[in-house]
Amino acid sequence: MSLGDLPPLREALAAHGLMARKAFGQHFLLDLNLTRKIARVAEVGPGDVVIEVGPGPGGLTRALLETGARVVAIEKDARFRPLLEALGSVAGDRLELIMDDALKVDQAALACGPAHVVSNLPYNVGTPLLIKWLTGPWTPLSLTLMFQKEVAERIAAQPGSSAYGRLAVIAQATARARLAMEVPARAFTPPPKVDSAVVRLTPRADRPSPARLEALQHVTAAGFGQRRKMLRASLRPLGGEALAQAAGLDPRARAETIDVAGFLRLADAWLAGRDRLRPAPQ
Ligand code: SAM
């Protein structure tokens, strides 16, 4: 049997008596044309290793396997094991199944080298996983991820837009990010309340060091914590006007207008002058 001979996903779900479970954030993509489109966005093929989080019934997994890639699939819901094992028996040694929580699994050890991440993420773990992949010790070659459309827009947002905030700065300081395709809620079974979108991220070779990333977390938290205020006010706990000036920024500007390079300069200035710029205790 080949991948093309597998029964339609709806039939496979019915044959295994499986229904979506809300607690696991389950909204399935059962249209193989759509999952093939996502696999094309991922630009993976023979010789590539792909980590897929949350394969569920395996629609995206099938499309990824069809490209010729090897897939390491991490699924928390044990009910899907038989269905995914059936897929594995067709894909041979190109599908490795890990029935576990992706937040706990050491993905560097799984991939045994460079790997891409492709996933229709469970919404409740999507953002923590993204931050882990972009700022943690193991960095994927690329990430092709489904998010709620509003979250996808926040990841790819540009300065000056209402969606621009901490997530955009952290994501874009560590990766090139683009909104690759929109997916309406009705494309999922069962449909979620909101539309979704696929984001494609390519981690930068010159990712900021862990110390710079930590500093970036501080300055973005302060800046966007009070996004309507001028930097001289919102950054006051970190050095206010002096910090903005040290970064070459207008202290009267607001965080939402500062580009990623500006935030990185703020992070550097904060690191350089952490003690000098800190206001004296009152
Ligand atoms: N990829 C499938 C598709 O496109 O049809 C399923 C997508 S569904 C939105 C999310 C999947 O992630 C579910 O199968 C769910 O059981 C799984 N999941 C939820 N939390 C998880 C976690 N922490 N680790 C691994 N898988 C998880």
PDB file of C-alpha atoms in Angstrom, residues 132-245:
ATOM      1  CA  LYS A 132      11.010  28.209  22.796  1.00  0.00           C
ATOM      2  CA  TRP A 133      12.016  27.442  19.188  1.00  0.00           C
ATOM      3  CA  LEU A 134      13.119  31.014  18.470  1.00  0.00           C
ATOM      4  CA  THR A 135      14.996  31.767  21.673  1.00  0.00           C
ATOM      5  CA  GLY A 136      15.914  28.367  23.120  1.00  0.00           C
ATOM      6  CA  PRO A 137      19.070  26.321  22.655  1.00  0.00           C
ATOM      7  CA  TRP A 138      17.718  24.315  19.674  1.00  0.00           C
ATOM      8  CA  THR A 139      16.767  26.295  16.587  1.00  0.00           C
ATOM      9  CA  PRO A 140      14.880  24.747  13.653  1.00  0.00           C
ATOM     10  CA  LEU A 141      15.958  25.463  10.063  1.00  0.00           C
ATOM     11  CA  SER A 142      12.494  26.884   9.390  1.00  0.00           C
ATOM     12  CA  LEU A 143       9.065  26.989  11.006  1.00  0.00           C
ATOM     13  CA  THR A 144       5.749  26.726   9.168  1.00  0.00           C
ATOM     14  CA  LEU A 145       3.038  27.150  11.763  1.00  0.00           C
ATOM     15  CA  MET A 146      -0.728  27.586  11.907  1.00  0.00           C
ATOM     16  CA  PHE A 147      -1.965  30.166  14.398  1.00  0.00           C
ATOM     17  CA  GLN A 148      -5.145  32.019  15.088  1.00  0.00           C
ATOM     18  CA  LYS A 149      -5.128  34.742  12.435  1.00  0.00           C
ATOM     19  CA  GLU A 150      -4.883  37.478  15.063  1.00  0.00           C
ATOM     20  CA  VAL A 151      -1.749  35.842  16.558  1.00  0.00           C
ATOM     21  CA  ALA A 152      -0.242  35.319  13.081  1.00  0.00           C
ATOM     22  CA  GLU A 153      -0.751  39.019  12.372  1.00  0.00           C
ATOM     23  CA  ARG A 154       0.932  39.946  15.647  1.00  0.00           C
ATOM     24  CA  ILE A 155       3.968  37.810  14.734  1.00  0.00           C
ATOM     25  CA  ALA A 156       4.441  39.422  11.308  1.00  0.00           C
ATOM     26  CA  ALA A 157       3.285  42.966  12.248  1.00  0.00           C
ATOM     27  CA  GLN A 158       5.255  46.054  11.247  1.00  0.00           C
ATOM     28  CA  PRO A 159       5.858  49.179  13.395  1.00  0.00           C
ATOM     29  CA  GLY A 160       2.981  51.622  13.415  1.00  0.00           C
ATOM     30  CA  SER A 161       0.262  48.961  13.244  1.00  0.00           C
ATOM     31  CA  SER A 162      -1.995  48.093  16.153  1.00  0.00           C
ATOM     32  CA  ALA A 163      -0.819  44.432  15.953  1.00  0.00           C
ATOM     33  CA  TYR A 164       2.834  45.452  16.457  1.00  0.00           C
ATOM     34  CA  GLY A 165       4.061  44.547  19.934  1.00  0.00           C
ATOM     35  CA  ARG A 166       6.368  42.292  21.934  1.00  0.00           C
ATOM     36  CA  LEU A 167       5.616  39.167  19.894  1.00  0.00           C
ATOM     37  CA  ALA A 168       6.551  40.904  16.608  1.00  0.00           C
ATOM     38  CA  VAL A 169       9.795  42.283  18.049  1.00  0.00           C
ATOM     39  CA  ILE A 170      10.935  38.978  19.589  1.00  0.00           C
ATOM     40  CA  ALA A 171       9.903  36.934  16.520  1.00  0.00           C
ATOM     41  CA  GLN A 172      11.454  39.313  14.004  1.00  0.00           C
ATOM     42  CA  ALA A 173      14.656  39.854  16.002  1.00  0.00           C
ATOM     43  CA  THR A 174      15.248  36.122  15.814  1.00  0.00           C
ATOM     44  CA  ALA A 175      13.682  35.202  12.461  1.00  0.00           C
ATOM     45  CA  ARG A 176      12.352  36.487   9.167  1.00  0.00           C
ATOM     46  CA  ALA A 177       8.573  36.132   9.442  1.00  0.00           C
ATOM     47  CA  ARG A 178       5.848  36.278   6.815  1.00  0.00           C
ATOM     48  CA  LEU A 179       2.150  35.522   6.745  1.00  0.00           C
ATOM     49  CA  ALA A 180       2.040  32.774   4.114  1.00  0.00           C
ATOM     50  CA  MET A 181      -1.657  31.859   3.844  1.00  0.00           C
ATOM     51  CA  GLU A 182      -4.996  32.458   5.504  1.00  0.00           C
ATOM     52  CA  VAL A 183      -7.225  29.530   6.427  1.00  0.00           C
ATOM     53  CA  PRO A 184     -10.924  30.165   7.186  1.00  0.00           C
ATOM     54  CA  ALA A 185     -12.462  28.636  10.309  1.00  0.00           C
ATOM     55  CA  ARG A 186     -14.759  26.461   8.142  1.00  0.00           C
ATOM     56  CA  ALA A 187     -11.720  24.555   6.792  1.00  0.00           C
ATOM     57  CA  PHE A 188     -11.368  22.817  10.187  1.00  0.00           C
ATOM     58  CA  THR A 189     -13.383  19.996  11.743  1.00  0.00           C
ATOM     59  CA  PRO A 190     -14.884  21.119  14.066  1.00  0.00           C
ATOM     60  CA  PRO A 191     -14.524  24.781  13.060  1.00  0.00           C
ATOM     61  CA  PRO A 192     -12.919  27.018  15.708  1.00  0.00           C
ATOM     62  CA  LYS A 193     -14.480  30.405  16.546  1.00  0.00           C
ATOM     63  CA  VAL A 194     -11.889  32.397  14.593  1.00  0.00           C
ATOM     64  CA  ASP A 195      -9.991  32.213  11.293  1.00  0.00           C
ATOM     65  CA  SER A 196      -6.400  30.967  11.182  1.00  0.00           C
ATOM     66  CA  ALA A 197      -3.264  31.734   9.201  1.00  0.00           C
ATOM     67  CA  VAL A 198       0.014  30.000   8.412  1.00  0.00           C
ATOM     68  CA  VAL A 199       3.187  31.862   9.322  1.00  0.00           C
ATOM     69  CA  ARG A 200       6.518  30.936   7.802  1.00  0.00           C
ATOM     70  CA  LEU A 201       9.595  31.844   9.856  1.00  0.00           C
ATOM     71  CA  THR A 202      13.252  31.469   8.940  1.00  0.00           C
ATOM     72  CA  PRO A 203      15.538  31.876  11.965  1.00  0.00           C
ATOM     73  CA  ARG A 204      18.322  34.416  11.447  1.00  0.00           C
ATOM     74  CA  ALA A 205      21.916  33.221  11.404  1.00  0.00           C
ATOM     75  CA  ASP A 206      22.847  36.250  13.558  1.00  0.00           C
ATOM     76  CA  ARG A 207      20.283  35.636  16.285  1.00  0.00           C
ATOM     77  CA  PRO A 208      20.830  37.828  19.363  1.00  0.00           C
ATOM     78  CA  SER A 209      22.753  36.173  22.208  1.00  0.00           C
ATOM     79  CA  PRO A 210      20.750  34.899  25.210  1.00  0.00           C
ATOM     80  CA  ALA A 211      21.808  38.001  27.221  1.00  0.00           C
ATOM     81  CA  ARG A 212      20.633  40.335  24.436  1.00  0.00           C
ATOM     82  CA  LEU A 213      17.357  38.405  24.143  1.00  0.00           C
ATOM     83  CA  GLU A 214      16.782  38.725  27.862  1.00  0.00           C
ATOM     84  CA  ALA A 215      17.444  42.454  27.638  1.00  0.00           C
ATOM     85  CA  LEU A 216      15.067  42.626  24.659  1.00  0.00           C
ATOM     86  CA  GLN A 217      12.378  40.967  26.800  1.00  0.00           C
ATOM     87  CA  HIS A 218      12.889  43.670  29.458  1.00  0.00           C
ATOM     88  CA  VAL A 219      12.770  46.673  27.146  1.00  0.00           C
ATOM     89  CA  THR A 220       9.805  45.378  25.119  1.00  0.00           C
ATOM     90  CA  ALA A 221       7.886  44.514  28.308  1.00  0.00           C
ATOM     91  CA  ALA A 222       8.432  48.060  29.604  1.00  0.00           C
ATOM     92  CA  GLY A 223       7.818  49.772  26.253  1.00  0.00           C
ATOM     93  CA  PHE A 224       4.675  47.881  25.276  1.00  0.00           C
ATOM     94  CA  GLY A 225       3.425  47.577  28.861  1.00  0.00           C
ATOM     95  CA  GLN A 226       2.425  51.210  28.435  1.00  0.00           C
ATOM     96  CA  ARG A 227       2.279  51.463  24.654  1.00  0.00           C
ATOM     97  CA  ARG A 228       0.407  54.785  24.591  1.00  0.00           C
ATOM     98  CA  LYS A 229       3.084  56.507  26.676  1.00  0.00           C
ATOM     99  CA  MET A 230       6.273  58.113  25.372  1.00  0.00           C
ATOM    100  CA  LEU A 231       9.462  56.089  25.815  1.00  0.00           C
ATOM    101  CA  ARG A 232      10.754  58.509  28.445  1.00  0.00           C
ATOM    102  CA  ALA A 233       7.761  57.474  30.618  1.00  0.00           C
ATOM    103  CA  SER A 234       7.263  53.827  29.660  1.00  0.00           C
ATOM    104  CA  LEU A 235      10.983  53.054  30.006  1.00  0.00           C
ATOM    105  CA  ARG A 236      11.392  54.996  33.252  1.00  0.00           C
ATOM    106  CA  PRO A 237      12.100  51.887  35.388  1.00  0.00           C
ATOM    107  CA  LEU A 238      14.949  50.987  32.999  1.00  0.00           C
ATOM    108  CA  GLY A 239      16.479  54.426  32.527  1.00  0.00           C
ATOM    109  CA  GLY A 240      13.770  56.460  30.741  1.00  0.00           C
ATOM    110  CA  GLU A 241      14.980  59.397  28.664  1.00  0.00           C
ATOM    111  CA  ALA A 242      18.682  58.592  29.096  1.00  0.00           C
ATOM    112  CA  LEU A 243      18.157  55.032  27.883  1.00  0.00           C
ATOM    113  CA  ALA A 244      16.211  56.162  24.813  1.00  0.00           C
ATOM    114  CA  GLN A 245      18.915  58.706  23.986  1.00  0.00           C
TER     115      GLN A 245
END
